[in-house]
Short mmCIF file of C-alpha atoms in Angstrom, two decimals:
data_model
loop_
_atom_site.label_atom_id
_atom_site.label_comp_id
_atom_site.label_asym_id
_atom_site.label_seq_id
_atom_site.Cartn_x
_atom_site.Cartn_y
_atom_site.Cartn_z
CA MET P 1497 112.51 96.46 104.73
CA SER P 1498 110.93 99.60 106.01
CA ALA P 1499 107.67 99.78 107.87
CA PRO P 1500 104.94 99.96 105.11
CA ARG P 1501 102.21 102.32 105.23
CA PHE P 1502 98.75 102.74 103.22
CA TYR P 1503 98.83 105.34 100.66
CA PRO P 1504 96.23 108.34 101.68
CA TRP P 1505 93.85 107.07 98.83
CA HIS P 1506 93.70 103.51 100.39
CA GLU P 1507 93.18 104.32 103.94
CA GLU P 1508 89.49 104.28 104.15
CA ALA P 1509 89.36 101.00 102.22
CA ALA P 1510 91.88 99.51 104.68
CA HIS P 1511 90.05 100.71 107.79
CA ALA P 1512 86.80 99.09 106.49
CA TRP P 1513 88.46 95.78 105.44
CA LEU P 1514 90.64 95.41 108.68
CA GLY P 1515 88.18 96.54 111.24
CA GLN P 1516 87.34 94.47 114.20
CA GLU P 1517 83.89 93.48 112.83
CA GLN P 1518 85.60 92.17 109.69
CA ARG P 1519 88.38 90.44 111.24
CA ARG P 1520 85.97 88.11 112.98
CA ARG P 1521 84.84 87.05 109.49
CA PHE P 1522 88.30 87.30 107.72
CA ALA P 1523 88.99 84.87 104.71
CA HIS P 1524 91.90 82.83 104.57
CA ALA P 1525 92.83 84.12 101.03
CA TRP P 1526 92.29 87.21 99.46
CA LEU P 1527 92.69 88.45 95.80
CA ILE P 1528 93.67 92.27 95.68
CA HIS P 1529 93.29 93.65 92.40
CA GLY P 1530 92.96 96.73 90.43
CA LEU P 1531 94.87 99.25 87.84
CA ALA P 1532 98.50 98.61 87.71
CA GLY P 1533 100.51 101.35 89.64
CA ILE P 1534 97.94 102.45 92.26
CA GLY P 1535 100.01 100.70 95.00
CA LYS P 1536 98.40 97.31 95.48
CA VAL P 1537 101.56 95.53 96.74
CA GLU P 1538 102.17 98.44 99.29
CA PHE P 1539 98.58 98.03 100.19
CA ALA P 1540 99.05 94.34 100.85
CA ARG P 1541 102.47 94.76 102.61
CA ALA P 1542 100.66 97.34 105.00
CA ALA P 1543 97.84 94.97 105.59
CA ALA P 1544 100.40 92.29 106.35
CA ALA P 1545 101.90 94.36 109.05
CA SER P 1546 98.45 95.23 110.50
CA LEU P 1547 97.40 91.65 110.60
CA LEU P 1548 100.45 90.65 112.38
CA CYS P 1549 100.64 93.56 114.57
CA GLU P 1550 100.06 92.35 118.38
CA SER P 1551 98.56 95.78 119.53
CA PRO P 1552 96.58 96.92 116.48
CA GLN P 1553 94.89 100.59 116.63
CA ASP P 1554 91.45 100.49 114.65
CA GLY P 1555 92.74 97.66 112.82
CA MET P 1556 96.15 99.14 111.78
CA ALA P 1557 99.58 98.28 112.72
CA CYS P 1558 100.82 100.07 115.77
CA GLY P 1559 104.24 100.25 114.63
CA HIS P 1560 105.93 99.95 118.09
CA CYS P 1561 105.05 96.20 119.19
CA PRO P 1562 107.77 93.61 118.88
CA ALA P 1563 105.75 92.19 115.77
CA CYS P 1564 105.94 95.49 114.16
CA THR P 1565 109.63 96.03 115.03
CA TRP P 1566 110.58 92.64 113.43
CA TYR P 1567 108.30 93.11 110.33
CA ALA P 1568 109.91 96.60 109.65
CA SER P 1569 113.30 94.85 109.62
CA GLY P 1570 112.26 92.08 107.48
CA ASN P 1571 112.67 89.46 110.20
CA HIS P 1572 109.34 88.44 111.19
CA PRO P 1573 109.04 84.76 111.46
CA ASP P 1574 105.55 84.60 110.43
CA PHE P 1575 105.62 86.42 107.15
CA ARG P 1576 106.61 85.32 103.94
CA ARG P 1577 106.92 87.16 100.29
CA VAL P 1578 106.39 85.09 97.37
CA ARG P 1579 107.53 86.89 93.97
CA PRO P 1580 109.66 86.02 90.96
CA GLU P 1581 113.47 86.26 91.49
CA ALA P 1582 113.56 89.12 88.90
CA VAL P 1583 111.03 91.23 90.65
CA ALA P 1584 112.97 90.71 93.93
CA LEU P 1585 116.18 91.80 92.12
CA ALA P 1586 114.38 94.70 90.78
CA GLU P 1587 113.21 95.90 94.04
CA GLY P 1588 116.86 95.51 95.35
CA GLN P 1589 115.47 93.34 98.22
CA ALA P 1590 116.85 89.82 97.20
CA GLU P 1591 116.31 87.34 99.82
CA GLU P 1592 117.72 83.91 100.44
CA GLY P 1593 116.82 81.79 97.41
CA ASP P 1594 116.36 84.97 95.06
CA ALA P 1595 119.84 84.95 93.81
CA GLU P 1596 120.91 83.29 90.44
CA GLU P 1597 121.55 79.59 90.42
CA GLU P 1598 123.65 77.23 88.51
CA ALA P 1599 121.86 75.88 85.65
CA THR P 1600 122.30 72.47 84.34
CA ASP P 1601 121.84 70.86 80.96
CA ALA P 1602 120.16 67.80 80.08
CA ASP P 1603 123.17 65.83 81.35
CA GLY P 1604 123.10 67.34 84.62
CA LYS P 1605 126.31 69.35 83.87
CA LYS P 1606 126.67 72.94 85.02
CA ALA P 1607 125.85 75.35 82.18
CA GLY P 1608 126.60 78.75 83.78
CA LYS P 1609 124.30 81.02 85.76
CA ARG P 1610 120.68 80.79 85.26
CA ALA P 1611 118.83 83.99 84.79
CA PRO P 1612 116.54 85.28 87.33
CA SER P 1613 113.02 83.78 86.92
CA ARG P 1614 110.14 86.04 85.94
CA GLU P 1615 107.84 83.46 87.13
CA ILE P 1616 106.82 82.37 90.57
CA ARG P 1617 108.33 78.65 90.73
CA ILE P 1618 106.84 75.59 92.26
CA GLU P 1619 109.66 75.40 94.66
CA GLN P 1620 108.56 78.83 95.97
CA ILE P 1621 105.10 77.30 96.58
CA ARG P 1622 106.40 74.07 98.10
CA ALA P 1623 108.62 76.00 100.87
CA LEU P 1624 105.28 77.40 101.87
CA GLU P 1625 103.95 74.02 102.72
CA SER P 1626 106.46 73.15 105.54
CA TRP P 1627 106.26 76.57 106.96
CA ALA P 1628 102.64 76.95 106.99
CA ASN P 1629 102.12 73.59 108.97
CA THR P 1630 104.21 74.46 111.93
CA GLY P 1631 102.89 76.43 114.76
CA THR P 1632 103.17 80.25 114.61
CA HIS P 1633 106.18 81.81 116.62
CA ARG P 1634 103.88 84.69 118.16
CA GLY P 1635 100.73 82.74 118.62
CA GLY P 1636 98.94 85.00 116.18
CA LEU P 1637 98.42 84.83 112.42
CA ARG P 1638 101.05 83.95 109.51
CA VAL P 1639 100.53 86.03 106.24
CA VAL P 1640 101.83 85.35 102.68
CA VAL P 1641 101.90 88.25 100.30
CA LEU P 1642 102.14 86.95 96.70
CA TYR P 1643 102.76 89.00 93.66
CA PRO P 1644 102.12 89.43 90.83
CA ALA P 1645 99.73 86.63 90.95
CA GLU P 1646 99.77 86.35 87.08
CA ALA P 1647 103.43 85.24 87.39
CA LEU P 1648 102.36 81.88 88.72
CA ASN P 1649 102.92 79.13 86.00
CA THR P 1650 100.56 76.53 85.48
CA ILE P 1651 102.58 74.12 87.99
CA SER P 1652 102.87 76.60 90.64
CA ALA P 1653 99.21 77.80 90.43
CA ASN P 1654 98.05 74.25 90.85
CA GLY P 1655 100.41 73.98 93.84
CA LEU P 1656 99.11 76.93 95.57
CA LEU P 1657 95.55 75.75 94.75
CA LYS P 1658 96.15 72.65 96.69
CA ILE P 1659 97.32 74.56 99.69
CA LEU P 1660 94.02 76.71 99.53
CA GLU P 1661 91.96 73.90 98.96
CA GLU P 1662 92.99 72.71 102.60
CA PRO P 1663 94.16 76.01 104.19
CA PRO P 1664 96.53 75.73 107.09
CA PRO P 1665 95.39 77.27 110.22
CA GLN P 1666 95.98 80.81 111.18
CA THR P 1667 97.44 81.49 107.77
CA VAL P 1668 96.23 84.37 105.34
CA PHE P 1669 97.10 84.55 101.87
CA LEU P 1670 97.28 87.91 100.08
CA LEU P 1671 97.40 87.63 96.32
CA VAL P 1672 97.93 90.70 94.33
CA SER P 1673 97.13 90.94 90.46
CA ASP P 1674 96.76 93.54 87.91
CA ALA P 1675 94.91 91.07 85.64
CA PRO P 1676 92.81 88.54 87.52
CA ASP P 1677 91.38 87.31 84.42
CA ARG P 1678 94.62 85.69 83.58
CA LEU P 1679 94.62 83.61 86.76
CA LEU P 1680 93.37 79.86 86.98
CA PRO P 1681 89.84 80.30 87.54
CA THR P 1682 89.88 77.61 90.36
CA LEU P 1683 92.36 79.51 92.19
CA VAL P 1684 90.27 82.71 91.94
CA SER P 1685 87.36 80.73 93.24
CA ARG P 1686 89.26 80.04 96.46
CA CYS P 1687 89.87 83.57 97.22
CA ARG P 1688 87.63 86.46 98.49
CA ARG P 1689 88.22 89.57 96.11
CA LEU P 1690 89.11 92.95 97.16
CA PRO P 1691 88.97 95.27 94.23
CA LEU P 1692 91.10 98.46 94.64
CA GLY P 1693 89.65 101.53 92.56
CA THR P 1694 91.70 104.12 90.85
CA PRO P 1695 92.16 107.01 93.05
CA ALA P 1696 90.46 110.28 92.61
CA PRO P 1697 92.77 112.89 90.94
CA GLY P 1698 92.74 115.43 93.88
CA PRO P 1699 94.47 112.98 96.32
CA ALA P 1700 96.80 111.60 93.78
CA LEU P 1701 98.02 114.85 92.54
CA ALA P 1702 98.36 116.01 96.08
CA TRP P 1703 100.48 113.02 96.91
CA LEU P 1704 102.56 113.56 93.95
CA GLU P 1705 103.11 117.15 94.70
CA GLU P 1706 104.45 115.99 98.32
CA GLN P 1707 106.91 113.80 96.35
CA GLY P 1708 108.30 116.83 94.72
CA ILE P 1709 106.99 115.51 91.03
CA GLN P 1710 107.14 118.28 88.54
CA ASP P 1711 104.56 118.39 86.05
CA GLU P 1712 102.33 116.06 88.04
CA ALA P 1713 99.25 116.38 86.38
CA ALA P 1714 100.76 115.39 82.96
CA GLN P 1715 102.61 112.36 84.42
CA LEU P 1716 99.46 111.20 86.43
CA ALA P 1717 97.61 111.33 83.07
CA ALA P 1718 100.29 109.64 81.11
CA ALA P 1719 100.13 106.98 83.90
CA GLY P 1720 96.22 106.55 83.30
CA GLY P 1721 95.58 107.81 86.58
CA ALA P 1722 97.94 105.57 88.53
CA PRO P 1723 99.98 107.74 90.97
CA VAL P 1724 102.58 105.27 92.04
CA ALA P 1725 103.31 104.39 88.29
CA ALA P 1726 103.28 108.26 87.43
CA TRP P 1727 105.85 108.54 90.45
CA ARG P 1728 108.09 105.73 89.38
CA ARG P 1729 108.08 107.04 85.82
CA ALA P 1730 108.92 110.56 86.93
CA GLU P 1731 111.58 109.21 89.41
CA ALA P 1732 113.05 107.35 86.31
CA GLY P 1733 113.26 110.59 84.22
CA VAL P 1734 110.52 109.14 82.01
CA PRO P 1735 108.77 112.55 80.58
CA PRO P 1736 105.03 112.49 80.30
CA ARG P 1737 105.40 112.32 76.59
CA ALA P 1738 108.35 111.37 74.45
CA PRO P 1739 109.39 113.67 71.51
CA TRP P 1740 109.20 110.83 69.30
CA LEU P 1741 105.45 110.37 70.19
CA ASP P 1742 104.62 114.26 69.46
CA THR P 1743 106.35 113.85 66.08
CA PHE P 1744 104.42 110.69 65.20
CA ALA P 1745 100.99 112.01 66.26
CA ALA P 1746 101.80 115.51 64.55
CA ALA P 1747 102.39 113.75 61.23
CA LEU P 1748 99.29 111.64 61.46
CA ALA P 1749 96.91 114.45 62.40
CA GLN P 1750 98.12 116.26 59.28
CA GLY P 1751 97.49 112.81 57.21
CA LYS P 1752 101.18 112.51 56.29
CA PRO P 1753 103.11 109.28 56.83
CA PRO P 1754 105.68 109.82 59.74
CA ASP P 1755 109.17 109.68 59.07
CA LEU P 1756 109.71 106.18 60.37
CA GLY P 1757 113.31 105.99 60.00
CA GLN P 1758 113.88 108.97 62.19
CA ILE P 1759 111.51 107.78 64.82
CA VAL P 1760 113.07 104.21 64.93
CA ASP P 1761 116.38 106.02 65.47
CA ALA P 1762 114.78 107.58 68.51
CA LEU P 1763 113.56 104.62 69.87
CA ASP P 1764 116.89 102.85 69.70
CA LYS P 1765 117.63 102.84 73.47
CA ILE P 1766 114.15 102.69 74.74
CA PRO P 1767 112.68 99.28 76.01
CA ALA P 1768 110.19 98.27 73.18
CA ALA P 1769 107.50 97.52 75.73
CA GLU P 1770 107.83 101.17 76.94
CA TRP P 1771 107.24 102.53 73.46
CA ILE P 1772 104.62 100.07 72.55
CA ASP P 1773 102.70 101.10 75.60
CA ALA P 1774 102.95 104.69 74.67
CA LEU P 1775 101.50 103.85 70.99
CA GLN P 1776 98.72 101.81 72.87
CA ARG P 1777 97.75 104.84 74.98
CA LEU P 1778 97.94 107.10 71.98
CA ALA P 1779 95.32 104.56 70.21
CA THR P 1780 92.97 104.78 73.27
CA ASP P 1781 93.06 108.37 73.31
CA VAL P 1782 92.12 108.31 69.47
CA ALA P 1783 89.20 105.84 70.21
CA LEU P 1784 88.02 108.28 73.07
CA ALA P 1785 88.09 111.19 70.56
CA GLN P 1786 85.84 109.25 68.20
CA ALA P 1787 83.49 108.40 71.00
CA GLY P 1788 83.55 112.32 71.89
CA ILE P 1789 85.43 111.76 75.16
CA GLY P 1790 88.44 113.72 76.29
CA ALA P 1791 91.87 112.19 76.16
CA ARG P 1792 92.83 110.11 79.20
CA TYR P 1793 96.48 109.71 78.65
CA PHE P 1794 98.03 112.69 76.74
CA PRO P 1795 95.69 115.65 77.08
CA GLU P 1796 98.26 117.78 75.40
CA LEU P 1797 97.76 115.75 72.23
CA ALA P 1798 94.19 115.81 72.44
CA PRO P 1799 93.84 118.15 69.17
CA HIS P 1800 95.93 115.68 67.30
CA SER P 1801 94.01 112.62 68.65
CA ALA P 1802 90.86 114.38 67.39
CA LYS P 1803 92.11 114.83 64.02
CA ILE P 1804 93.34 111.40 63.72
CA GLY P 1805 90.16 109.93 64.93
CA GLU P 1806 88.26 112.03 62.30
CA ARG P 1807 90.33 110.08 59.45
CA ALA P 1808 90.66 106.62 61.00
CA GLU P 1809 87.90 103.93 60.90
CA ARG P 1810 86.72 103.01 64.41
CA GLY P 1811 87.17 99.29 63.70
CA ARG P 1812 90.90 99.67 62.47
CA VAL P 1813 91.73 101.84 65.51
CA ALA P 1814 90.09 99.00 67.87
CA GLU P 1815 92.04 96.14 65.92
CA LEU P 1816 95.21 98.25 66.29
CA SER P 1817 94.83 98.22 70.19
CA ARG P 1818 94.36 94.51 70.04
CA TRP P 1819 97.35 94.18 67.69
CA LEU P 1820 99.55 96.28 69.92
CA THR P 1821 98.72 94.23 72.82
CA ARG P 1822 99.99 91.10 71.05
CA GLN P 1823 102.98 92.83 69.93
CA ARG P 1824 103.85 93.83 73.55
CA ARG P 1825 103.92 90.25 74.68
CA ILE P 1826 106.71 89.62 72.52
CA ALA P 1827 108.23 92.76 72.61
CA ASP P 1828 111.23 91.43 74.69
CA HIS P 1829 112.26 88.95 72.25
CA PRO P 1830 112.30 90.53 68.71
CA LEU P 1831 114.63 88.98 66.04
CA ASN P 1832 115.65 92.20 65.00
CA ALA P 1833 114.86 95.27 67.06
CA ARG P 1834 114.95 97.83 64.43
CA LEU P 1835 112.84 95.94 61.97
CA PHE P 1836 110.32 95.00 64.76
CA ALA P 1837 110.02 98.89 65.55
CA GLN P 1838 109.72 99.86 61.85
CA ASP P 1839 106.93 97.09 61.24
CA VAL P 1840 104.96 98.13 64.39
CA LEU P 1841 105.12 101.71 63.48
CA ALA P 1842 104.10 101.12 59.99
CA GLN P 1843 100.91 99.17 61.09
CA ALA P 1844 100.02 101.92 63.40
CA SER P 1845 100.34 104.76 60.65
CA ALA P 1846 98.40 102.69 58.28
CA ALA P 1847 95.58 102.26 60.83
CA CYS P 1848 95.40 105.86 61.75
CA LEU P 1849 95.78 107.20 58.10
CA GLY P 1850 93.06 104.85 56.80
CA ARG P 1851 95.44 102.90 54.62
CA ARG P 1852 95.99 99.35 53.69
CA PRO P 1853 98.34 97.71 56.41
CA ALA P 1854 101.62 96.49 55.56
CA ARG P 1855 102.36 92.75 56.41
CA ALA P 1856 102.64 92.17 60.28
CA ALA P 1857 106.12 90.99 61.24
CA GLN P 1858 104.53 89.11 64.09
CA ALA P 1859 100.77 88.45 64.62
#
């Protein structure tokens, strides 16, 4: 684990939050929330380093004391990260307990490897209880960084709530969430909220340029203004706009049904959540055009979005956005991927062309 640092657009908020005056009134649990892809997890990790530091400078981690050295190496005894196994493996930083385990059937017999969980499990929360109820190794704070908080299931959320209702001494919980409205309300009520805003384009573009990202303005727009998400897209080789989306939008702008078979072929190896996300962003740009506002995600497609918006009914576009959100939730489990793509594209086309929608495969 490398020593974490605050992103440039978070430094001012971090100094204000972690300053000496604030630390005297520091809450035991914080909910750090904001737009996905702005670096909230990195913010929480850098905050944890600062809270554990034994010689903080203006509230920030010094980077040189024993606590900072241990934290940077991933060995600080007073720090815990709690996240789903699938997230840990995706980060390439699987820790003890993150690896796949043997699954068992109803009779207790081994049934092969269990897939990494996408949820934060109750066992992970229970492990915190014994750890948090012992003395700190360095005589300072203990810090827990938990993300994404919406990965808590009902059982684990209630387990965490029980801990926060009677918080252990000298322990700070930093919960990170993209969608706090999806969390247990009673859990949210036990936390102080720390909203992180979307960074201004200037600092975000400057940072992307420093990372060597090409076409940084288009990448930032495609990511909705979230620079870390833009960087990850670019590093993964994802273009700001996929060619299939250009084809799809161009046909709709001309009032013609797109060649869905050709587009479905192009989507064959693209994760469903990814191309549905692109459709959602296009629908948002169309809605913005209808409101007389410039495109947020695909500025280069603004002429197409405007023409689509002139033809489509506002109510249909709004309903399309909601429908696409529902489809995204089930995108990982379609019975037939090609039929699923065909149906979603047909629904989107019908809404944008002002035609009667075909039957939805899954509502």
